[in-house]
Short mmCIF file of C-alpha atoms in Angstrom, two decimals:
data_model
loop_
_atom_site.label_atom_id
_atom_site.label_comp_id
_atom_site.label_asym_id
_atom_site.label_seq_id
_atom_site.Cartn_x
_atom_site.Cartn_y
_atom_site.Cartn_z
CA MET A 1 -11.37 -35.63 56.41
CA THR A 2 -13.79 -38.11 54.69
CA ILE A 3 -12.46 -41.24 53.30
CA ARG A 4 -13.04 -39.92 49.67
CA ASN A 5 -10.84 -36.96 50.49
CA TRP A 6 -8.21 -38.58 52.09
CA VAL A 7 -7.93 -41.30 49.16
CA LYS A 8 -7.54 -38.11 47.17
CA PHE A 9 -4.87 -36.35 49.39
CA PHE A 10 -3.02 -39.95 49.83
CA PHE A 11 -2.64 -40.43 45.72
CA LYS A 12 -1.66 -36.98 44.97
CA ALA A 13 1.21 -36.77 47.26
CA LEU A 14 2.11 -40.39 46.51
CA LEU A 15 2.30 -38.86 42.91
CA ILE A 16 4.10 -36.12 44.10
CA GLY A 17 6.84 -38.36 45.59
CA GLY A 18 7.02 -40.16 42.56
CA ILE A 19 7.65 -37.75 39.78
CA VAL A 20 9.88 -35.25 41.80
CA THR A 21 11.99 -38.54 42.60
CA GLY A 22 11.91 -39.53 38.99
CA VAL A 23 12.90 -36.23 37.71
CA VAL A 24 15.53 -35.19 40.23
CA GLY A 25 17.13 -38.68 39.93
CA LEU A 26 17.68 -38.11 36.12
CA PHE A 27 20.29 -35.44 36.76
CA VAL A 28 21.65 -36.71 40.02
CA ARG A 29 22.00 -40.45 39.39
CA TRP A 30 22.63 -40.15 35.72
CA GLU A 31 26.39 -41.03 35.67
CA ASP A 32 25.47 -44.21 37.79
CA ILE A 33 22.34 -45.31 36.34
CA PHE A 34 21.07 -43.69 32.94
CA ALA A 35 24.53 -42.54 31.13
CA GLU A 36 25.36 -45.90 29.75
CA PRO A 37 21.53 -47.00 28.77
CA PHE A 38 21.27 -43.55 26.93
CA SER A 39 24.82 -43.64 25.02
CA ASN A 40 23.99 -47.45 23.90
CA GLY A 41 20.28 -46.49 23.34
CA GLN A 42 19.13 -49.17 25.68
CA TRP A 43 15.94 -47.65 26.05
CA GLY A 44 14.56 -50.57 28.20
CA GLU A 45 17.22 -50.16 30.42
CA PHE A 46 16.66 -46.50 30.70
CA LEU A 47 13.19 -46.53 31.26
CA ALA A 48 13.17 -49.42 34.21
CA GLY A 49 15.92 -47.09 35.84
CA PHE A 50 13.42 -44.20 35.83
CA VAL A 51 10.71 -46.72 37.12
CA TRP A 52 12.82 -47.70 39.75
CA LEU A 53 13.35 -44.17 40.84
CA VAL A 54 9.54 -43.48 40.72
CA ILE A 55 9.08 -46.50 42.94
CA ILE A 56 11.67 -45.15 45.33
CA GLY A 57 9.75 -41.93 45.42
CA LEU A 58 6.72 -43.60 45.95
CA THR A 59 8.28 -45.23 48.92
CA MET A 60 9.32 -41.75 50.16
CA SER A 61 6.04 -40.41 49.87
CA ILE A 62 4.34 -43.13 52.20
CA ILE A 63 7.13 -42.30 54.78
CA SER A 64 6.25 -38.59 54.52
CA GLN A 65 2.81 -39.21 54.96
CA LEU A 66 3.08 -41.29 58.02
CA CYS A 67 5.58 -38.73 59.51
CA PHE A 68 3.03 -36.01 58.80
CA PHE A 69 0.15 -37.81 61.00
CA ALA A 70 2.37 -38.69 63.44
CA TYR A 71 3.46 -35.26 63.50
CA LEU A 72 -0.23 -33.99 64.08
CA THR A 73 -0.47 -36.36 67.12
CA VAL A 74 2.78 -35.08 68.36
CA HIS A 75 1.72 -31.37 67.84
CA GLN A 76 -1.33 -31.72 70.05
CA ILE A 77 0.50 -33.49 72.64
CA GLY A 78 2.92 -30.58 72.80
CA MET A 79 0.21 -28.17 73.37
CA ASN A 80 -1.25 -30.13 75.92
CA ILE A 81 1.96 -30.98 77.75
CA PHE A 82 3.17 -27.15 77.65
CA ARG A 83 -0.50 -25.56 77.97
CA THR A 84 0.28 -22.48 75.61
CA LEU A 85 1.37 -22.23 72.21
CA ARG A 86 3.79 -19.56 72.95
CA LEU A 87 5.49 -22.07 75.15
CA TRP A 88 5.14 -24.64 72.70
CA ASN A 89 6.59 -22.91 69.92
CA TRP A 90 9.62 -21.87 71.95
CA VAL A 91 10.25 -25.55 72.50
CA GLN A 92 9.51 -26.15 68.82
CA VAL A 93 12.50 -23.48 67.95
CA LEU A 94 14.81 -24.99 70.62
CA ILE A 95 14.20 -28.27 68.67
CA ILE A 96 15.29 -26.63 65.40
CA VAL A 97 18.36 -24.99 66.49
CA VAL A 98 19.26 -28.46 67.90
CA VAL A 99 18.51 -30.34 64.67
CA ILE A 100 20.38 -27.62 62.64
CA ALA A 101 23.39 -27.92 64.76
CA ASP A 102 23.03 -31.85 64.73
CA LEU A 103 23.08 -31.80 60.92
CA ILE A 104 26.11 -29.67 60.32
CA LEU A 105 28.45 -31.26 63.32
CA PHE A 106 27.74 -34.72 63.32
CA ARG A 107 26.09 -35.39 59.75
CA PHE A 108 27.73 -33.01 57.20
CA ALA A 109 30.93 -32.01 58.71
CA PRO A 110 32.35 -35.82 59.30
CA ASN A 111 31.44 -36.29 55.63
CA ALA A 112 32.89 -33.25 54.31
CA GLN A 113 36.09 -34.37 53.01
CA THR A 114 36.59 -32.53 49.81
CA THR A 115 35.67 -28.92 48.64
CA GLU A 116 32.97 -30.31 46.57
CA GLN A 117 31.24 -32.24 49.27
CA PHE A 118 31.56 -29.00 51.75
CA TRP A 119 29.82 -26.98 49.02
CA LEU A 120 26.80 -30.02 48.31
CA TYR A 121 26.01 -29.97 51.94
CA GLY A 122 26.21 -26.52 52.54
CA ILE A 123 23.74 -26.18 49.37
CA LEU A 124 21.58 -29.02 50.82
CA LEU A 125 21.28 -27.46 54.31
CA THR A 126 20.35 -23.84 52.66
CA ILE A 127 17.41 -25.89 50.56
CA LEU A 128 16.34 -27.38 53.67
CA ILE A 129 16.18 -23.96 55.38
CA VAL A 130 14.99 -21.74 52.98
CA THR A 131 12.09 -24.36 51.87
CA GLY A 132 11.04 -24.60 55.13
CA VAL A 133 10.97 -20.82 55.44
CA VAL A 134 8.80 -20.35 52.54
CA THR A 135 6.50 -23.20 52.81
CA ALA A 136 6.03 -21.73 56.73
CA TYR A 137 5.66 -18.32 55.55
CA ILE A 138 2.92 -19.39 52.84
CA LYS A 139 0.99 -21.55 55.50
CA ALA A 140 1.23 -18.67 57.98
CA LYS A 141 -0.37 -16.38 55.04
CA TRP A 142 -3.01 -18.66 54.25
CA THR A 143 -3.80 -19.35 57.49
CA ASN A 144 -2.80 -17.31 60.51
CA LYS A 145 0.25 -16.16 61.97
CA GLU A 146 0.63 -18.49 64.47
CA THR A 147 1.03 -21.35 62.55
CA PHE A 148 4.55 -20.53 61.15
CA ILE A 149 6.80 -22.06 63.82
CA SER A 150 4.95 -25.17 63.97
CA ALA A 151 5.11 -25.44 60.11
CA LEU A 152 8.69 -24.09 60.22
CA PHE A 153 9.48 -27.30 62.68
CA PHE A 154 7.51 -29.98 60.79
CA MET A 155 9.38 -28.84 57.72
CA ILE A 156 12.97 -28.85 58.97
CA VAL A 157 12.78 -30.92 61.83
CA ILE A 158 10.48 -33.89 60.68
CA THR A 159 11.90 -33.60 56.92
CA THR A 160 15.47 -34.12 58.70
CA VAL A 161 13.95 -37.29 60.59
CA GLU A 162 12.54 -38.66 57.07
CA TRP A 163 15.98 -37.77 55.76
CA LEU A 164 18.15 -39.22 58.42
CA PRO A 165 18.50 -42.88 57.47
CA ALA A 166 20.34 -41.50 54.14
CA LEU A 167 22.56 -39.46 56.14
CA MET A 168 23.80 -42.07 58.32
CA VAL A 169 24.36 -44.86 55.22
CA GLU A 170 28.22 -45.33 54.72
CA ALA A 171 28.51 -46.70 51.57
CA GLY A 172 29.27 -45.58 47.77
CA ASN A 173 27.18 -42.79 46.16
CA ILE A 174 26.42 -41.65 49.52
CA ASP A 175 26.14 -38.11 48.23
CA SER A 176 24.20 -39.04 45.45
CA TRP A 177 21.37 -40.72 47.43
CA VAL A 178 21.49 -37.91 49.89
CA THR A 179 20.59 -35.59 47.31
CA LEU A 180 18.23 -37.36 45.68
CA LEU A 181 16.12 -38.23 48.99
CA LEU A 182 15.85 -34.64 49.92
CA PHE A 183 13.63 -33.42 47.12
CA PRO A 184 10.80 -35.92 47.69
CA PHE A 185 10.33 -35.67 51.14
CA LEU A 186 10.53 -31.65 51.19
CA ALA A 187 7.93 -31.82 47.97
CA VAL A 188 5.80 -34.24 50.04
CA ASN A 189 5.88 -32.55 52.86
CA ALA A 190 5.19 -28.75 51.76
CA TYR A 191 2.21 -30.26 49.62
CA GLN A 192 0.70 -31.77 52.82
CA LEU A 193 1.26 -29.18 55.19
CA LEU A 194 -0.41 -26.30 52.44
CA ILE A 195 -3.19 -28.71 51.07
CA LEU A 196 -4.52 -30.33 53.97
CA PRO A 197 -6.83 -27.49 55.18
CA LYS A 198 -8.15 -27.41 51.74
CA TYR A 199 -9.33 -31.22 51.83
CA ASN A 200 -10.40 -30.51 55.45
CA ALA A 201 -12.57 -27.66 54.41
CA GLN A 202 -14.07 -29.92 51.31
CA SER A 203 -14.80 -32.65 53.51
CA ASP A 204 -17.05 -30.34 55.86
CA VAL A 205 -18.90 -29.14 52.65
CA ASP A 206 -19.45 -33.00 51.53
CA ARG A 207 -20.59 -33.53 54.98
CA GLN A 208 -23.13 -30.76 55.06
CA LYS A 209 -24.23 -31.77 51.76
CA LEU A 210 -25.04 -35.37 52.69
CA GLU A 211 -27.07 -34.17 55.85
CA GLU A 212 -29.02 -31.93 53.68
CA ARG A 213 -29.85 -35.04 51.34
CA ARG A 214 -30.55 -37.03 54.23
CA ALA A 215 -33.16 -34.28 55.57
CA VAL A 216 -34.66 -34.18 52.29
CA ARG A 217 -35.26 -38.19 52.26
CA LYS A 218 -36.96 -37.91 55.44
CA VAL A 219 -39.00 -35.11 54.47
CA LYS A 220 -40.04 -36.90 51.17
CA ALA A 221 -40.77 -40.15 53.50
#
């Protein structure tokens, strides 16, 4: 990828993380952050709370992008270790199952002390899995079917790794933070996974045009 396309890729992913966190935060953190300023007409505080959530989303986007490029390296290492894509895919499927089991048994079950929490964690897990499957399906449809497992692994396992610090916090309002932070990670990860080939292709076109211009200059010289 060329520097120019990487900058576009980076800032669009950054914007997605910020906007998604801000918008979702209006609903998830309404009572904690926005209800009192809204009822009292304190629009400065209301806006400050929204900007604060956007900044958190920008930070989550940067974390997602770092994990994405780390995964690309891990994926290549996995291919080299297991030699064949089929074997590496089976390993990834096993890891996906282990991660989902870990979420259910060691993250959600101990914290689901009420019926509301039980439903909340169940819905969040469903959103994670469904978003992962849909994104992986689109990725496979846009590229080739062999990318489905790798895309699913990234959307479920890597998103969970990014989400894990929120899941491990033992403090007040933990449910709202667990809910809030899932969405920017999913949004940015899906964007990166689906759009990266477009930027790679555009980078190839840009390099080809650059080489053509250089060749024309040499001929003129």
